[in-house]
Short mmCIF file of C-alpha atoms and ligand atoms in Angstrom, two decimals:
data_model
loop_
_atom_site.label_atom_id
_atom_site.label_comp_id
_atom_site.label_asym_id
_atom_site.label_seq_id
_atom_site.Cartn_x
_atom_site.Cartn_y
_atom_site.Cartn_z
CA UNK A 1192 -5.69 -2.47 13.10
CA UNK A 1193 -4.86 1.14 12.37
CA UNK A 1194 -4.21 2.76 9.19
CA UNK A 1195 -2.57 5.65 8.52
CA UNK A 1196 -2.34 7.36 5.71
CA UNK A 1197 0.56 9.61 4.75
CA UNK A 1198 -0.41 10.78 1.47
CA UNK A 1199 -0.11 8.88 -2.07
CA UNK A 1200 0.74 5.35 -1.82
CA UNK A 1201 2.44 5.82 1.69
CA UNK A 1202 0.48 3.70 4.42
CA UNK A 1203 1.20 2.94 8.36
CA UNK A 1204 -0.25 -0.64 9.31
CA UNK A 1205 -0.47 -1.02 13.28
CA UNK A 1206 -1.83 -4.07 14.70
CA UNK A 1207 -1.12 -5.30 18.19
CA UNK A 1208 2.28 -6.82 17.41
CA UNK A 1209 3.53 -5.16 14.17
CA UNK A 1210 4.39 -1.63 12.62
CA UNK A 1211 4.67 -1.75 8.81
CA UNK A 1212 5.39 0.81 6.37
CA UNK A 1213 4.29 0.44 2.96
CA UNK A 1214 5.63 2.72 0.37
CA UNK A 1215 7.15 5.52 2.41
CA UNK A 1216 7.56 8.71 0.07
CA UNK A 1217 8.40 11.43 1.97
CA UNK A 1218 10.77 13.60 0.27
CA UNK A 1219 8.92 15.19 -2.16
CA UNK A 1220 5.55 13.88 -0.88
CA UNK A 1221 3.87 17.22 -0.37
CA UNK A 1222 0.62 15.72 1.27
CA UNK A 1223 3.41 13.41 3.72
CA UNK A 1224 3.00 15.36 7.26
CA UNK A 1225 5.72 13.24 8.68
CA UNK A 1226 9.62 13.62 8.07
CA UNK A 1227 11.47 10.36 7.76
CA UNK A 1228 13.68 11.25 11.59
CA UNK A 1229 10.24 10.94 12.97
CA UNK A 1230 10.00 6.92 12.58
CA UNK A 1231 11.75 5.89 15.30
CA UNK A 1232 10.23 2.30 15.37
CA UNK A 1233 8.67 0.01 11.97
CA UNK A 1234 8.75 -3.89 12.03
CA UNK A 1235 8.73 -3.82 8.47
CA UNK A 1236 8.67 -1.46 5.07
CA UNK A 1237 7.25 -3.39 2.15
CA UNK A 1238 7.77 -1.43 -1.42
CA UNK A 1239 5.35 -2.10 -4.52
CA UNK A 1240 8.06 -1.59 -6.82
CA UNK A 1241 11.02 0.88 -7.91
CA UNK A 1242 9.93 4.37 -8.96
CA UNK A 1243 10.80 7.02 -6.25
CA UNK A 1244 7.40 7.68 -5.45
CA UNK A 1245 7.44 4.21 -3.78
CA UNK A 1246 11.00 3.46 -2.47
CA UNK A 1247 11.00 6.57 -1.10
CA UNK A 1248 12.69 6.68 2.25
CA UNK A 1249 12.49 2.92 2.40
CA UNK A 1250 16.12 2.62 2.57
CA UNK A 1251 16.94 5.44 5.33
CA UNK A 1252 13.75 4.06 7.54
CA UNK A 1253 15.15 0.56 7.51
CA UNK A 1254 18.62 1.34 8.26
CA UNK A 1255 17.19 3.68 10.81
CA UNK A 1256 14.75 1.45 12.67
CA UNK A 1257 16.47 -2.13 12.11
CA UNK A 1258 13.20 -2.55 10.10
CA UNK A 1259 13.07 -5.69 7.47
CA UNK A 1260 12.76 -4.64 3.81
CA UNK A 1261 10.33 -7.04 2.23
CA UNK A 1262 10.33 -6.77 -2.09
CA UNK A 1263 10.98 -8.02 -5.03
CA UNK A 1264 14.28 -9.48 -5.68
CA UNK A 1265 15.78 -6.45 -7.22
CA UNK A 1266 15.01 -3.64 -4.61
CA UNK A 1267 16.69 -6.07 -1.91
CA UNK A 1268 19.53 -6.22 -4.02
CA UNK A 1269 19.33 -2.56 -4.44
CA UNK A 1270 18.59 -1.96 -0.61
CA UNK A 1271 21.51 -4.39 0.61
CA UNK A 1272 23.94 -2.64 -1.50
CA UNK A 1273 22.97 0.49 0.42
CA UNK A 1274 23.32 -0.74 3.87
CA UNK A 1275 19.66 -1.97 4.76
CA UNK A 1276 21.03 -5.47 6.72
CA UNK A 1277 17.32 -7.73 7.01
CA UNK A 1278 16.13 -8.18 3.72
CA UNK A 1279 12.78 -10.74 2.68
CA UNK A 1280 13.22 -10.79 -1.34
CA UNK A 1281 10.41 -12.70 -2.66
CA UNK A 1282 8.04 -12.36 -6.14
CA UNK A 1283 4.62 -12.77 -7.64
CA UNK A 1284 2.78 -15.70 -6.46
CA UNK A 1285 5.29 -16.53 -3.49
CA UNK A 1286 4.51 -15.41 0.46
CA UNK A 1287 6.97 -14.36 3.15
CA UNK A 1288 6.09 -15.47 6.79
CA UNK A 1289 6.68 -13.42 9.71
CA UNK A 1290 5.67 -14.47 13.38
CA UNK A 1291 2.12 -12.97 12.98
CA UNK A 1292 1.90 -11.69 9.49
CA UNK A 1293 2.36 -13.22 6.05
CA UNK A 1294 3.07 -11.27 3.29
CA UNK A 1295 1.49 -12.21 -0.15
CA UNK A 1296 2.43 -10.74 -3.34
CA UNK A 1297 0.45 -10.04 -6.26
CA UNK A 1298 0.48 -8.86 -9.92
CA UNK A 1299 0.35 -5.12 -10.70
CA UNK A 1300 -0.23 -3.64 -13.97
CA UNK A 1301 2.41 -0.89 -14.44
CA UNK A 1302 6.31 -0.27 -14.82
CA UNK A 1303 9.43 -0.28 -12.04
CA UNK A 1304 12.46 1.43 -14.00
CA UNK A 1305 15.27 -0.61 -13.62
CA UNK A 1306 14.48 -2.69 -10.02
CA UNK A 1307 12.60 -5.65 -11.36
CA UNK A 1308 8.67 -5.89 -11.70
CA UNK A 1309 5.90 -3.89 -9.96
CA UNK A 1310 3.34 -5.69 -7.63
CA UNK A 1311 0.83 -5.39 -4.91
CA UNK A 1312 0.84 -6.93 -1.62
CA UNK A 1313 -1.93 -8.76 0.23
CA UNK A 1314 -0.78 -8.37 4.33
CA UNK A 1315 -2.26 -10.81 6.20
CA UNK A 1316 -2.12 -10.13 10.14
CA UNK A 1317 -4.25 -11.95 13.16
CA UNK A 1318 -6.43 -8.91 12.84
CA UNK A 1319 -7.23 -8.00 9.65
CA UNK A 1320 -6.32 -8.72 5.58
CA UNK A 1321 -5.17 -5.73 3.82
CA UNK A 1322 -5.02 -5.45 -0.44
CA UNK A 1323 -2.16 -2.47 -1.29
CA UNK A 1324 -2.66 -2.47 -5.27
CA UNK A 1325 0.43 -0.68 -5.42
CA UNK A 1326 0.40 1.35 -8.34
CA UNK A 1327 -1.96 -0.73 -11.40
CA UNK A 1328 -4.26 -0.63 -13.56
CA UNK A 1329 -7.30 -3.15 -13.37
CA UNK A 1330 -7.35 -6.80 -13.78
CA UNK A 1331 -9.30 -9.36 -13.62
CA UNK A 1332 -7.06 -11.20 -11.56
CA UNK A 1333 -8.13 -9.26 -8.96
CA UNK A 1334 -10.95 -11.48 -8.37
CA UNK A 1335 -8.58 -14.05 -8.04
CA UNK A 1336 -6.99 -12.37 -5.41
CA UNK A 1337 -10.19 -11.63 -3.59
CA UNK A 1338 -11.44 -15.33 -3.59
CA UNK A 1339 -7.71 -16.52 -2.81
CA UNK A 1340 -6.26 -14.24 -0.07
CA UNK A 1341 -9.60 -12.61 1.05
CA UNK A 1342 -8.58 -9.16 1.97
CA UNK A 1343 -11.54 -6.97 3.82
CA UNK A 1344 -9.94 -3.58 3.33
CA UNK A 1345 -8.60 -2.37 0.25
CA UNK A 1346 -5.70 0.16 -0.48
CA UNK A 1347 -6.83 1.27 -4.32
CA UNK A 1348 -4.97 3.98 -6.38
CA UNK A 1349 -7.69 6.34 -8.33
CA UNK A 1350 -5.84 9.39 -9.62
CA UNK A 1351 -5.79 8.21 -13.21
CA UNK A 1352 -3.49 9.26 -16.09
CA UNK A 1353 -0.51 6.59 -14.22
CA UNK A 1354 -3.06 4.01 -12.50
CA UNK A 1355 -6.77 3.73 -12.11
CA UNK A 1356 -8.95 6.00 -11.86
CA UNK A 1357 -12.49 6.07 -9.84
CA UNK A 1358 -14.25 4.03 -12.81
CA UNK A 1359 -11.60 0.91 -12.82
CA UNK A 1360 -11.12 1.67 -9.22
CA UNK A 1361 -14.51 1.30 -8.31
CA UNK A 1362 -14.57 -2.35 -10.91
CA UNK A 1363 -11.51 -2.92 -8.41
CA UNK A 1364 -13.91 -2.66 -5.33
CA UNK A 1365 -16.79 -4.96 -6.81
CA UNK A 1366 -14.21 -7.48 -8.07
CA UNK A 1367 -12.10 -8.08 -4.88
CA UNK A 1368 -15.77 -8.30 -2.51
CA UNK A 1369 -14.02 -5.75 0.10
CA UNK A 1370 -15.83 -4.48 2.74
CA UNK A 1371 -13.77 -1.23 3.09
CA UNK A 1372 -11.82 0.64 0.92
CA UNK A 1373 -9.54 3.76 1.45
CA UNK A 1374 -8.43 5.44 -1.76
CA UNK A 1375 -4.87 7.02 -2.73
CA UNK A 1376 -2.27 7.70 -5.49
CA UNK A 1377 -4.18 11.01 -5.79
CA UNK A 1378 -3.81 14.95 -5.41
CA UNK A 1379 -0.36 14.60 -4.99
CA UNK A 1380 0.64 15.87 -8.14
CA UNK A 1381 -1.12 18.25 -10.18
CA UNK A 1382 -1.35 15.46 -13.17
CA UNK A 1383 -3.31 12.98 -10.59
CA UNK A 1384 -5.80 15.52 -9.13
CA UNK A 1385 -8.41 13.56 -8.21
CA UNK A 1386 -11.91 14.43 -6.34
CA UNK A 1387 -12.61 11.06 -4.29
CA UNK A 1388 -16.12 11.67 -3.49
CA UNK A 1389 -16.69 11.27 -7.29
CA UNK A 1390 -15.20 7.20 -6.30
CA UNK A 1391 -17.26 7.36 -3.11
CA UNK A 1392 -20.04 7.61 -5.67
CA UNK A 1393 -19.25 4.99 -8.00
CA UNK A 1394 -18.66 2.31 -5.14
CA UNK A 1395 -21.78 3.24 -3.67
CA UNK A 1396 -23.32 0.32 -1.49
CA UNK A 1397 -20.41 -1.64 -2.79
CA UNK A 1398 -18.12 -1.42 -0.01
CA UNK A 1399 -17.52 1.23 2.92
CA UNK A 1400 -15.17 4.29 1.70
CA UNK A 1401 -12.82 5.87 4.12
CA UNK A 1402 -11.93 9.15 2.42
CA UNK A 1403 -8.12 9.74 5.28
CA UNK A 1404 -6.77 13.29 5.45
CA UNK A 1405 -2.94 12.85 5.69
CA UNK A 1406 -1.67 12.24 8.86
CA UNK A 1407 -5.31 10.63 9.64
CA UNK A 1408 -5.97 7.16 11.32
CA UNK A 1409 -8.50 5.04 10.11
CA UNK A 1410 -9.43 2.14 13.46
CA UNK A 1411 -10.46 -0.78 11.19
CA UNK A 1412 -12.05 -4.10 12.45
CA UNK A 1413 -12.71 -5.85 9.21
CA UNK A 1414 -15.83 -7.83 9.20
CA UNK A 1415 -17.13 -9.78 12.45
NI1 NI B 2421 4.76 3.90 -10.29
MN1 MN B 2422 3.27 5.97 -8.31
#
């Protein structure tokens, strides 16, 4: 699989098959290297929950690309009222099946505004398991989720002040038993500055951490 990171909470998953978008902020991502014209082709967009730092261009890219919107009940609502045509509404606990991935949603700690409840996503594909917290702070549950769903890489937040920060985020890491981890939902914003070799610390032997530069491609095999 490749992952590429777009700054904050915005992630490309590429396997084989499959192109999907997780939490495409663009306008007003500073870090985002990208402009929304530029996705010409995305199987699917997935959204954590409602505030515009995660619904972002979700809309426009799904409209533009014929792309299916999976989320909570509310943002399909939301979407469909829009425009966006191939909507998967689902909630916490429940999975939606495509033909090669399944999409597993999970609890988040946080808030959404007005478009239902936040949550995280496991992504199963034929290639690799991928956790997106979403934006959250930590659970124990999150065990749960690594025994359950077994993800091998891990999308963690660790700017602090509105999710974790490297302390929780590195609980995060021990908790799920991850082999990899990439870190985001930092430096975007002065109020989230964030230094992630200080969370490359505190994983340590833990689990493998893939510090992206926007823009950059991680090639991930999970574990053999
Ligand atoms: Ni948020
Ligand atoms: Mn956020």
């Amino acid at each position: 699989m490749e992952v590429t990171w777009y700054g904050h909470a915005f992630f490309k998953l590429e396997t084989e098959n499959d192109k999907i978008y997780v939490d495409p902020f663009i306008e007003g991502n500073e870090l985002c290297p990208i402009e929304v014209d530029e996705i010409k082709s995305a199987d699917y967009v997935t959204v954590t929950h409602g505030h515009d730092d995660h619904y972002g261009q979700a809309v426009k890219i799904c409209k533009n690309t014929g792309a299916t919107l999976v989320a909570n009940y509310e943002i399909t609502v939301d979407a469909s009222e829009q425009g966006v045509s191939d909507v998967e509404p689902m909630n916490i606990g429940g999975s939606v099946s495509g033909e090669e991935v399944k999409f597993h949603m999970t609890e988040a700690l946080h808030s959404s505004g007005a478009l239902g409840h936040q949550c995280g996503f496991v992504i199963e594909t034929p290639e690799l398991n991928v956790y997106h917290a979403g934006d959250t702070g930590l659970f124990s549950d999150m065990e749960l989720i690594g025994e359950m769903l077994e993800p091998e890489l891990a999308l963690l937040p660790i700017g602090d002040r509105f999710t974790m920060g490297p302390p929780s985020a590195s609980r995060a890491v021990e908790m799920l038993g991850v082999s990899q981890v990439i870190p985001m939902h930092y430096n975007t914003f002065e109020p989230i500055s964030q230094d992630p070799e200080k969370f490359k610390k505190l994983v340590g032997y833990e689990a493998e951490v893939i510090v992206l530069q926007p823009g950059q491609t991680h090639f991930s095999r999970g574990i053999e």
